[in-house]
Amino acid sequence: MNIPFITKRREAKAQQEIRQFFPYIQRAYTSGIFSSAELNPTVDLCVSKVTNTISTLKLKAYIHTANGVREAWWSPIAQLLSDPCIEESYTLFWKTIVRSMLVRGGAYILIGRDPSGNPSYLQFIDPNKVQFSRGSNGERLYNIDGKVYTDYEVMYIPYVGEGFNGDLGRAPTDVHVSVLEQNNLINEYINLYFKQGVGSRLVLTLSPDEFKLGKDNLQKLTVAFHQWFNESVCGNQKAGRQIVLPPSSTLSTVDLPNNVEAEVHSLLHQSDVRIAQMYNIPPSILFKEDNKYNSLESENRTYLESCIMPLCNHIAETMAKALLPDSTNMFLAWDYESLLETDLDHKLDRCVKSVNNGLMTINEARGKLNMGSIDNPTVGDTLFIGANLIPCTEENIKAFMASQKQKLMGDVPSNAQDKVDRLDKNGADIMDKLV
């Protein structure tokens, strides 16, 4: 007796067949492959991509001065940002924070303060332990294990998306539920219909000696089959593992030599692209078949501008409001240099140009390349400019014209005086433009 995993396939388009099959999946396997949105493979791919990217960036403190903006590396806030958590590494801390924002709609952070009230450490709080409410004056209150905290002790960073209601944020998967459900169903269909992959159909053969036909026996067999299928086959976590078969049964596959697998793959890809767009990730970052860029730098810049920068700017602004005093000329910002510099040659070329143009000292360039500094401050900590560059001032222009006139006075040709006259006229024109 053969019991196929699905009903006999009709000769129809894959889109129509999938739509007809979806209700069966929902009825027979209500729990589905994925117990939560985070277990969806495409959602996990998007979340992992964003968390891995942000965890490699550095959040720094800057200060406005009379000479412009400079990094406030000496400030206590800068030291806190370089090592925010006592128990976790910098990378793990930010991975946890960003993942909570993307999956749970927001992240709660406990602010530890020293006796003077200055922030001294940060600690992630499990969202399941937090109950949010508003006080009588409208202030935010966070009930954690029976103790009530305010914004002074707890920082809440909601996800920046259309789901924010003024109090709490919502994850993209909570806002776009239909997109996630469609992707889950297509994955379920592929797992059931194509044996965890496109291109084949799985058939379970039961021994007629062990399984007798009959109304009661068939009902018991159906219940037992569903239980065995959920425990032994269903789920991406079972992919690649040997299936433990029921007694006196065999497993075989039937190849599908037609183009239905290509159509299903196209539907799945379209659904995956919609999930990537939920997180503002360019599809080419995740799926190479959508790549339309000529260089990795252009691709990373688009990814940075559409996905990373809006999220990072929101995090920096929220943390600045919670950690910095109201009257301050400091602000927080992320350093995106590591994301834009795609290889060592590009980084080296940028450092060389910065040193040659007087924008960076040799020691600063060596620090960017993870090289030791030069002990001689005259060489290592001095800005250099090209010898052929001079400030465009009135004194320098007059000196330059005088030196050129002196050279021409010694010329033998009869038209030397004409050259001197033209030089005087050009110098006067330049001075008129400066004035």
Short mmCIF file of N, CA and C in Angstrom, two decimals, residues 45-150:
data_model
loop_
_atom_site.label_atom_id
_atom_site.label_comp_id
_atom_site.label_asym_id
_atom_site.label_seq_id
_atom_site.Cartn_x
_atom_site.Cartn_y
_atom_site.Cartn_z
N LEU A 45 18.18 34.69 7.78
CA LEU A 45 19.24 35.20 6.92
C LEU A 45 19.30 36.72 6.96
N CYS A 46 18.14 37.38 6.88
CA CYS A 46 18.09 38.85 6.92
C CYS A 46 18.55 39.38 8.27
N VAL A 47 18.03 38.79 9.35
CA VAL A 47 18.39 39.24 10.69
C VAL A 47 19.88 39.04 10.94
N SER A 48 20.40 37.89 10.56
CA SER A 48 21.83 37.62 10.77
C SER A 48 22.70 38.58 9.97
N LYS A 49 22.27 38.90 8.75
CA LYS A 49 23.04 39.84 7.93
C LYS A 49 23.13 41.20 8.59
N VAL A 50 22.02 41.73 9.07
CA VAL A 50 22.01 43.06 9.69
C VAL A 50 22.76 43.05 11.01
N THR A 51 22.53 42.04 11.85
CA THR A 51 23.20 41.99 13.15
C THR A 51 24.71 41.83 12.98
N ASN A 52 25.13 40.99 12.05
CA ASN A 52 26.57 40.82 11.82
C ASN A 52 27.21 42.10 11.31
N THR A 53 26.49 42.84 10.48
CA THR A 53 27.03 44.08 9.95
C THR A 53 27.20 45.13 11.03
N ILE A 54 26.15 45.36 11.81
CA ILE A 54 26.20 46.42 12.82
C ILE A 54 27.18 46.06 13.94
N SER A 55 27.29 44.79 14.29
CA SER A 55 28.19 44.40 15.38
C SER A 55 29.65 44.61 15.03
N THR A 56 29.98 44.76 13.74
CA THR A 56 31.36 45.03 13.34
C THR A 56 31.66 46.53 13.26
N LEU A 57 30.63 47.37 13.31
CA LEU A 57 30.83 48.82 13.29
C LEU A 57 31.11 49.34 14.69
N LYS A 58 31.65 50.54 14.78
CA LYS A 58 31.98 51.14 16.06
C LYS A 58 31.11 52.37 16.31
N LEU A 59 30.48 52.39 17.48
CA LEU A 59 29.71 53.55 17.91
C LEU A 59 30.63 54.45 18.72
N LYS A 60 30.79 55.69 18.28
CA LYS A 60 31.76 56.60 18.90
C LYS A 60 31.09 57.88 19.37
N ALA A 61 31.79 58.59 20.27
CA ALA A 61 31.33 59.88 20.77
C ALA A 61 32.13 60.99 20.09
N TYR A 62 31.43 62.04 19.67
CA TYR A 62 32.07 63.18 19.00
C TYR A 62 31.66 64.46 19.72
N ILE A 63 32.45 65.52 19.49
CA ILE A 63 32.18 66.80 20.15
C ILE A 63 32.33 67.92 19.14
N HIS A 64 31.45 68.91 19.25
CA HIS A 64 31.53 70.10 18.41
C HIS A 64 32.50 71.09 19.06
N THR A 65 33.51 71.53 18.32
CA THR A 65 34.47 72.52 18.81
C THR A 65 34.48 73.71 17.87
N ALA A 66 35.27 74.72 18.25
CA ALA A 66 35.37 75.91 17.40
C ALA A 66 36.03 75.59 16.06
N ASN A 67 36.84 74.54 16.03
CA ASN A 67 37.53 74.14 14.81
C ASN A 67 36.81 73.02 14.06
N GLY A 68 35.58 72.69 14.48
CA GLY A 68 34.84 71.64 13.81
C GLY A 68 34.53 70.48 14.73
N VAL A 69 34.24 69.34 14.16
CA VAL A 69 33.88 68.15 14.91
C VAL A 69 35.11 67.26 15.07
N ARG A 70 35.30 66.73 16.26
CA ARG A 70 36.40 65.81 16.52
C ARG A 70 35.92 64.70 17.43
N GLU A 71 36.59 63.57 17.37
CA GLU A 71 36.21 62.43 18.19
C GLU A 71 36.59 62.67 19.65
N ALA A 72 35.64 62.46 20.56
CA ALA A 72 35.87 62.66 21.99
C ALA A 72 36.31 61.34 22.63
N TRP A 73 37.47 60.83 22.21
CA TRP A 73 37.93 59.52 22.67
C TRP A 73 38.28 59.51 24.15
N TRP A 74 38.51 60.69 24.75
CA TRP A 74 38.91 60.78 26.15
C TRP A 74 37.72 60.79 27.11
N SER A 75 36.51 60.96 26.60
CA SER A 75 35.34 61.12 27.46
C SER A 75 34.92 59.78 28.06
N PRO A 76 34.30 59.78 29.25
CA PRO A 76 33.80 58.52 29.85
C PRO A 76 32.77 57.81 28.98
N ILE A 77 31.96 58.59 28.24
CA ILE A 77 30.96 57.97 27.37
C ILE A 77 31.64 57.17 26.26
N ALA A 78 32.73 57.70 25.71
CA ALA A 78 33.45 56.99 24.66
C ALA A 78 34.02 55.68 25.19
N GLN A 79 34.53 55.71 26.41
CA GLN A 79 35.06 54.48 27.02
C GLN A 79 33.94 53.47 27.28
N LEU A 80 32.77 53.98 27.67
CA LEU A 80 31.63 53.08 27.88
C LEU A 80 31.19 52.44 26.58
N LEU A 81 31.16 53.20 25.50
CA LEU A 81 30.72 52.68 24.21
C LEU A 81 31.71 51.65 23.65
N SER A 82 32.99 51.80 23.98
CA SER A 82 33.98 50.84 23.48
C SER A 82 33.86 49.49 24.17
N ASP A 83 33.34 49.46 25.40
CA ASP A 83 33.14 48.21 26.14
C ASP A 83 31.89 48.36 27.01
N PRO A 84 30.70 48.27 26.41
CA PRO A 84 29.47 48.64 27.13
C PRO A 84 29.04 47.64 28.19
N CYS A 85 29.30 46.36 27.98
CA CYS A 85 28.75 45.34 28.88
C CYS A 85 29.87 44.65 29.65
N ILE A 86 29.64 44.41 30.94
CA ILE A 86 30.64 43.76 31.78
C ILE A 86 30.77 42.29 31.43
N GLU A 87 29.65 41.62 31.17
CA GLU A 87 29.65 40.18 30.99
C GLU A 87 29.85 39.74 29.54
N GLU A 88 29.53 40.60 28.57
CA GLU A 88 29.56 40.20 27.17
C GLU A 88 30.57 41.03 26.39
N SER A 89 31.02 40.48 25.28
CA SER A 89 31.91 41.21 24.40
C SER A 89 31.14 42.28 23.64
N TYR A 90 31.86 43.19 23.02
CA TYR A 90 31.24 44.27 22.25
C TYR A 90 30.37 43.68 21.13
N THR A 91 30.92 42.70 20.41
CA THR A 91 30.20 42.11 19.29
C THR A 91 28.93 41.40 19.74
N LEU A 92 29.03 40.59 20.79
CA LEU A 92 27.86 39.86 21.27
C LEU A 92 26.80 40.81 21.82
N PHE A 93 27.21 41.88 22.49
CA PHE A 93 26.26 42.84 23.03
C PHE A 93 25.41 43.44 21.92
N TRP A 94 26.06 43.91 20.84
CA TRP A 94 25.31 44.56 19.77
C TRP A 94 24.53 43.57 18.93
N LYS A 95 25.03 42.35 18.79
CA LYS A 95 24.24 41.34 18.10
C LYS A 95 22.94 41.08 18.84
N THR A 96 23.00 40.99 20.15
CA THR A 96 21.81 40.74 20.95
C THR A 96 20.82 41.89 20.87
N ILE A 97 21.33 43.11 20.94
CA ILE A 97 20.46 44.29 20.90
C ILE A 97 19.74 44.39 19.55
N VAL A 98 20.50 44.30 18.47
CA VAL A 98 19.91 44.46 17.13
C VAL A 98 18.96 43.32 16.81
N ARG A 99 19.32 42.09 17.19
CA ARG A 99 18.43 40.95 16.93
C ARG A 99 17.11 41.12 17.67
N SER A 100 17.14 41.61 18.92
CA SER A 100 15.91 41.84 19.66
C SER A 100 15.05 42.89 18.97
N MET A 101 15.67 43.92 18.40
CA MET A 101 14.91 44.95 17.70
C MET A 101 14.24 44.38 16.45
N LEU A 102 14.97 43.54 15.71
CA LEU A 102 14.45 43.03 14.45
C LEU A 102 13.42 41.93 14.65
N VAL A 103 13.56 41.14 15.71
CA VAL A 103 12.68 40.00 15.92
C VAL A 103 11.55 40.31 16.90
N ARG A 104 11.86 41.08 17.95
CA ARG A 104 10.87 41.37 18.99
C ARG A 104 10.28 42.78 18.89
N GLY A 105 10.80 43.59 17.98
CA GLY A 105 10.26 44.94 17.82
C GLY A 105 10.92 45.99 18.67
N GLY A 106 11.88 45.62 19.51
CA GLY A 106 12.57 46.58 20.36
C GLY A 106 13.54 45.88 21.30
N ALA A 107 14.40 46.68 21.92
CA ALA A 107 15.39 46.15 22.85
C ALA A 107 15.40 46.98 24.13
N TYR A 108 15.43 46.29 25.28
CA TYR A 108 15.50 46.94 26.58
C TYR A 108 16.93 46.82 27.10
N ILE A 109 17.46 47.94 27.61
CA ILE A 109 18.84 47.98 28.11
C ILE A 109 18.84 48.61 29.50
N LEU A 110 19.41 47.90 30.46
CA LEU A 110 19.57 48.42 31.82
C LEU A 110 20.79 49.32 31.86
N ILE A 111 20.64 50.53 32.41
CA ILE A 111 21.73 51.50 32.50
C ILE A 111 22.30 51.49 33.91
N GLY A 112 23.50 50.97 34.07
CA GLY A 112 24.17 51.01 35.36
C GLY A 112 24.88 52.34 35.54
N ARG A 113 24.75 52.94 36.68
CA ARG A 113 25.34 54.26 36.93
C ARG A 113 26.22 54.22 38.17
N ASP A 114 27.26 55.08 38.17
CA ASP A 114 28.16 55.20 39.33
C ASP A 114 27.53 56.13 40.36
N PRO A 115 28.15 56.31 41.53
CA PRO A 115 27.55 57.18 42.56
C PRO A 115 27.28 58.61 42.09
N SER A 116 28.01 59.07 41.08
CA SER A 116 27.79 60.43 40.57
C SER A 116 26.66 60.50 39.56
N GLY A 117 26.09 59.34 39.20
CA GLY A 117 25.00 59.31 38.25
C GLY A 117 25.43 59.17 36.81
N ASN A 118 26.73 58.98 36.56
CA ASN A 118 27.21 58.82 35.20
C ASN A 118 27.06 57.36 34.77
N PRO A 119 26.65 57.11 33.52
CA PRO A 119 26.52 55.72 33.05
C PRO A 119 27.85 54.99 33.12
N SER A 120 27.82 53.78 33.69
CA SER A 120 29.06 53.01 33.86
C SER A 120 29.03 51.68 33.11
N TYR A 121 27.85 51.12 32.86
CA TYR A 121 27.75 49.88 32.08
C TYR A 121 26.33 49.75 31.54
N LEU A 122 26.18 48.89 30.54
CA LEU A 122 24.89 48.62 29.92
C LEU A 122 24.66 47.11 29.92
N GLN A 123 23.39 46.70 30.10
CA GLN A 123 23.07 45.28 30.16
C GLN A 123 21.75 45.02 29.45
N PHE A 124 21.76 44.08 28.51
CA PHE A 124 20.53 43.72 27.80
C PHE A 124 19.54 43.03 28.73
N ILE A 125 18.26 43.36 28.55
CA ILE A 125 17.19 42.78 29.37
C ILE A 125 16.29 41.94 28.47
N ASP A 126 15.97 40.74 28.90
CA ASP A 126 15.08 39.87 28.15
C ASP A 126 13.70 40.53 28.04
N PRO A 127 13.20 40.75 26.81
CA PRO A 127 11.89 41.40 26.65
C PRO A 127 10.76 40.65 27.34
N ASN A 128 10.90 39.33 27.52
CA ASN A 128 9.84 38.56 28.17
C ASN A 128 9.67 38.93 29.65
N LYS A 129 10.69 39.54 30.23
CA LYS A 129 10.63 39.90 31.65
C LYS A 129 10.12 41.32 31.88
N VAL A 130 9.85 42.05 30.81
CA VAL A 130 9.51 43.47 30.93
C VAL A 130 8.03 43.68 30.64
N GLN A 131 7.37 44.44 31.51
CA GLN A 131 6.00 44.89 31.30
C GLN A 131 6.00 46.41 31.23
N PHE A 132 5.60 46.93 30.07
CA PHE A 132 5.63 48.38 29.86
C PHE A 132 4.30 49.01 30.25
N SER A 133 4.38 50.23 30.81
CA SER A 133 3.17 50.99 31.14
C SER A 133 3.53 52.47 31.19
N ARG A 134 2.50 53.28 31.33
CA ARG A 134 2.67 54.73 31.47
C ARG A 134 2.26 55.16 32.87
N GLY A 135 3.04 56.09 33.43
CA GLY A 135 2.72 56.61 34.74
C GLY A 135 1.62 57.66 34.68
N SER A 136 1.28 58.22 35.82
CA SER A 136 0.21 59.21 35.89
C SER A 136 0.55 60.48 35.12
N ASN A 137 1.84 60.78 35.01
CA ASN A 137 2.28 61.96 34.27
C ASN A 137 2.71 61.63 32.84
N GLY A 138 2.46 60.41 32.42
CA GLY A 138 2.82 60.01 31.07
C GLY A 138 4.22 59.46 30.91
N GLU A 139 4.95 59.35 32.03
CA GLU A 139 6.31 58.84 31.93
C GLU A 139 6.32 57.34 31.67
N ARG A 140 7.38 56.86 31.05
CA ARG A 140 7.53 55.44 30.77
C ARG A 140 7.90 54.68 32.03
N LEU A 141 7.25 53.55 32.25
CA LEU A 141 7.54 52.70 33.39
C LEU A 141 7.79 51.28 32.90
N TYR A 142 8.81 50.64 33.46
CA TYR A 142 9.18 49.28 33.07
C TYR A 142 9.17 48.39 34.31
N ASN A 143 8.23 47.47 34.36
CA ASN A 143 8.14 46.53 35.47
C ASN A 143 8.95 45.29 35.13
N ILE A 144 10.03 45.06 35.89
CA ILE A 144 10.93 43.93 35.65
C ILE A 144 11.01 43.11 36.94
N ASP A 145 10.44 41.91 36.89
CA ASP A 145 10.45 41.02 38.06
C ASP A 145 9.89 41.70 39.30
N GLY A 146 8.82 42.49 39.11
CA GLY A 146 8.15 43.13 40.24
C GLY A 146 8.71 44.48 40.63
N LYS A 147 9.82 44.91 40.06
CA LYS A 147 10.39 46.21 40.37
C LYS A 147 10.18 47.16 39.21
N VAL A 148 9.78 48.40 39.52
CA VAL A 148 9.46 49.39 38.50
C VAL A 148 10.65 50.30 38.26
N TYR A 149 11.00 50.46 36.97
CA TYR A 149 12.11 51.32 36.58
C TYR A 149 11.57 52.43 35.67
N THR A 150 12.34 53.51 35.57
CA THR A 150 12.01 54.63 34.69
C THR A 150 13.05 54.73 33.57
#
